[in-house]
Coordinates of C-alpha atoms in Angstrom, one line a residue:
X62 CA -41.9 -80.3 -22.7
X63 CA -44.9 -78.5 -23.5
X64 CA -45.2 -74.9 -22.0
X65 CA -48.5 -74.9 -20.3
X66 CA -50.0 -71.2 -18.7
X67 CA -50.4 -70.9 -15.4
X68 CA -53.9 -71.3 -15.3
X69 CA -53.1 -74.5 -16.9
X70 CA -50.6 -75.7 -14.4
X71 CA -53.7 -75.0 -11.7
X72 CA -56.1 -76.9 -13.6
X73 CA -54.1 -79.6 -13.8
X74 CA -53.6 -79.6 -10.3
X75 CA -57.0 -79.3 -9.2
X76 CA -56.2 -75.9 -7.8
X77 CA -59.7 -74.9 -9.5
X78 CA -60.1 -71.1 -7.6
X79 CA -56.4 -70.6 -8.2
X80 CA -57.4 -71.2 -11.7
X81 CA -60.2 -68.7 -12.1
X82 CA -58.5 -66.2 -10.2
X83 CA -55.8 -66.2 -12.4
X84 CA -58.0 -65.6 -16.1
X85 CA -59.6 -62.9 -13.7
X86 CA -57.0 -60.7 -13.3
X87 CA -57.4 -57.4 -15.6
X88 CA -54.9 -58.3 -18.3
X89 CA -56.4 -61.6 -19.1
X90 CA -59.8 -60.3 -18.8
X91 CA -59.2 -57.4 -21.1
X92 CA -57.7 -59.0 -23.9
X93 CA -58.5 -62.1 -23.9
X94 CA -61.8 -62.9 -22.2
X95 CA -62.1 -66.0 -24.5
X96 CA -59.6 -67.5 -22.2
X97 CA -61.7 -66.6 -19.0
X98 CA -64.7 -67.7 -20.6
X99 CA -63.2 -71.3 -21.6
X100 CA -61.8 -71.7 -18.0
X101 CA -65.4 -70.7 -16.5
X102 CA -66.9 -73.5 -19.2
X103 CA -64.3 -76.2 -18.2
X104 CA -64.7 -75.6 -14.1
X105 CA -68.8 -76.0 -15.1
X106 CA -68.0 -79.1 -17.6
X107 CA -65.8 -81.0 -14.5
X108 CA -69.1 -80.0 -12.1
X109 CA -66.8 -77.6 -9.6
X110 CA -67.6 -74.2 -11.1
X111 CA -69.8 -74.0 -7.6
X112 CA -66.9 -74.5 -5.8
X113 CA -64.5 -72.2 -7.2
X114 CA -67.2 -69.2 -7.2
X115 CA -68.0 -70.3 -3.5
X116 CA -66.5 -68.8 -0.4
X117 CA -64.9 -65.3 -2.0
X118 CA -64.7 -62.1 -0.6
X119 CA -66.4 -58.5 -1.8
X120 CA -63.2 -57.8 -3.9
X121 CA -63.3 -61.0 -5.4
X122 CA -67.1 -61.6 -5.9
X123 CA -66.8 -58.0 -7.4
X124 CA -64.0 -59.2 -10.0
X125 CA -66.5 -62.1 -10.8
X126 CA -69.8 -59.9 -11.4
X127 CA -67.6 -57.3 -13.4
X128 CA -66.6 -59.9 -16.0
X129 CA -69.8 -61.4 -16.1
X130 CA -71.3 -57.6 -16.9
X131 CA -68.8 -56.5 -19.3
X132 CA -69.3 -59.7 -21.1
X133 CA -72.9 -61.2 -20.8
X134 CA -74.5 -59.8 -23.9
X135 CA -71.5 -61.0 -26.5
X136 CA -73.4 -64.1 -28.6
X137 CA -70.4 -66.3 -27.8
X138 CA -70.0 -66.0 -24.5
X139 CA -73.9 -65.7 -23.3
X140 CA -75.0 -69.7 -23.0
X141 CA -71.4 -70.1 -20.1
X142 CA -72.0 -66.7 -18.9
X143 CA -75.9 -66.9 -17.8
X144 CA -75.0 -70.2 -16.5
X145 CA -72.2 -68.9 -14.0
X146 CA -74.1 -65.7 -13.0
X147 CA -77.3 -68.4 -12.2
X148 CA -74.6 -70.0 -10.2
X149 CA -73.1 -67.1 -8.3
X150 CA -76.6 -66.1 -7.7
X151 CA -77.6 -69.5 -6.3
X152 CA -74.5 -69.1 -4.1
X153 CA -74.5 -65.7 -3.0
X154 CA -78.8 -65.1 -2.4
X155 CA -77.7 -65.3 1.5
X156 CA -75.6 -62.5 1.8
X157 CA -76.8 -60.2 -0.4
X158 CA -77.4 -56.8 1.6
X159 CA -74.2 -57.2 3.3
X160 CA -72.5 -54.9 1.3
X161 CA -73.9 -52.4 -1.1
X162 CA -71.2 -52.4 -3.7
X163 CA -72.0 -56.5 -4.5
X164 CA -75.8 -55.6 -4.4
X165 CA -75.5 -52.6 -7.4
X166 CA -73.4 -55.4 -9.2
X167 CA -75.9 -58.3 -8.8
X168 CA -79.3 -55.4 -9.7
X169 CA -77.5 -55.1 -12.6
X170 CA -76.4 -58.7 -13.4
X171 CA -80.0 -59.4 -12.6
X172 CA -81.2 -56.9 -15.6
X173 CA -78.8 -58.1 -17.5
X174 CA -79.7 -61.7 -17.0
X175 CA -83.1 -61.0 -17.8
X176 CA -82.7 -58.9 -20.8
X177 CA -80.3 -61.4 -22.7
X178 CA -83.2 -64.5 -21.7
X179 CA -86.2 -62.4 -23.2
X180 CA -83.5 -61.6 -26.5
X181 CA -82.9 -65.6 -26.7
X182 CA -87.0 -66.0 -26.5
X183 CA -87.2 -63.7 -29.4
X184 CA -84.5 -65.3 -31.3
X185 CA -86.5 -68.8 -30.8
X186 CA -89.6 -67.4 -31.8
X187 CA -88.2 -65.5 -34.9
X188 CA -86.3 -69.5 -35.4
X189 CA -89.9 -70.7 -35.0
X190 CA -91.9 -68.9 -37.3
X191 CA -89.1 -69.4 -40.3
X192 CA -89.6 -72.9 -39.4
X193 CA -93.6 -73.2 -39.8
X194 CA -93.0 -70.4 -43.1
X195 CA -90.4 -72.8 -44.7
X196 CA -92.1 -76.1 -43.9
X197 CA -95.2 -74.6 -45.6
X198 CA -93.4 -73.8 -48.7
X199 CA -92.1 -77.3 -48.5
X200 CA -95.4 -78.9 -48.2
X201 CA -97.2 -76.5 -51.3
X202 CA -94.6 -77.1 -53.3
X203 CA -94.0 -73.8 -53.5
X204 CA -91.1 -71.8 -55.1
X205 CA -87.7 -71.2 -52.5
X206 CA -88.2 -67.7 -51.4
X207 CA -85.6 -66.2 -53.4
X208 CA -87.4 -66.9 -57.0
X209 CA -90.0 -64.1 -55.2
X210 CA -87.5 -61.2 -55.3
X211 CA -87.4 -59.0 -58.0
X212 CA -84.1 -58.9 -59.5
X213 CA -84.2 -55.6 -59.4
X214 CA -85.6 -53.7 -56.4
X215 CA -87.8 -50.5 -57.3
X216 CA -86.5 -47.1 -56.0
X217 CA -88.1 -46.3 -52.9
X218 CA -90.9 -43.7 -53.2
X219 CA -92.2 -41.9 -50.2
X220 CA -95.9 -41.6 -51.8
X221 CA -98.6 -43.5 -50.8
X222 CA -98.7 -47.2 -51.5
X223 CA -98.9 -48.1 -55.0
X224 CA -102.3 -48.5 -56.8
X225 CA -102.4 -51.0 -59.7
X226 CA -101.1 -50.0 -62.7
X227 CA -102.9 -51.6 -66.1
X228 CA -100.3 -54.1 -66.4
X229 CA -101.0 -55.6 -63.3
X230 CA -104.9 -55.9 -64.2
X231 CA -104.1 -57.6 -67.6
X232 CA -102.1 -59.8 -65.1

């Protein structure tokens, strides 16, 4: 038989909080968040992440928000994690300003939040304007951008930019 981990054995008995207590403790969360992170995706996929975030005390809610800071700006783990912090922020609006320890966490979740959204509009935009550079090329029938670099790059020269040179009016 199959050894399965103990979060695992929860899963598989529907015991979802049990579950995501367990890939919350400190050793799992320290070296392997991956695991935590898959759990958090799986509890989402099933539709019962709400449930398992739901109903936890400060201790507990402060477990969640640590994670969720420690690991919210890491590329692979920022499309599950912004969804569980919308989540736990969905879930916990009511109470915040019951205690002040949960409230620093969630001000700084909030930044957080924020910050990685504005870096993923970037990213899009950056996405967007190789798109429209690319398509152009495409369309002109123009040469793939690496037949435009030199094959050799000129030294870099701290004078002021470069004036043409006879060769280049003969050109």
């Amino acid at each position: 038989k199959k050894h399965l981990e103990w979060y695992d054995r929860d899963l598989k008995s529907f015991r979802i909080s049990k579950a995501l207590d367990r890939v919350l403790e400190p050793n799992c969360v320290i070296k392997t968040p991956e695991v935590t992170v898959s759990i958090i995706k799986e509890l989402n996929r099933r539709g019962v992440l709400a449930n398992a975030l739901a109903g936890r005390d400060e201790k507990e809610i402060t477990r969640v928000l640590n994670f969720l800071i420690r690991n919210l700006s890491q590329p692979r783990f920022a499309p599950v994690l912004i969804n569980a912090a919308e989540i736990i922020i969905d879930i916990y609006l009511p109470v915040i300003g019951q205690s002040s320890v949960v409230d620093k966490k969630f001000i700084v979740l909030q930044g957080l939040v924020e910050k990685e959204i504005d870096y993923q509009r970037e990213l899009l935009e950056t996405l967007g304007m190789m798109d429209m550079l690319f398509a152009t090329m495409t369309r002109n029938g123009s040469a793939p951008v690496w037949e435009h670099v030199p094959a050799e790059l000129p030294e870099e020269k701290t004078e002021s930019p470069r004036q043409p040179s006879d060769t280049d009016k003969n050109s």
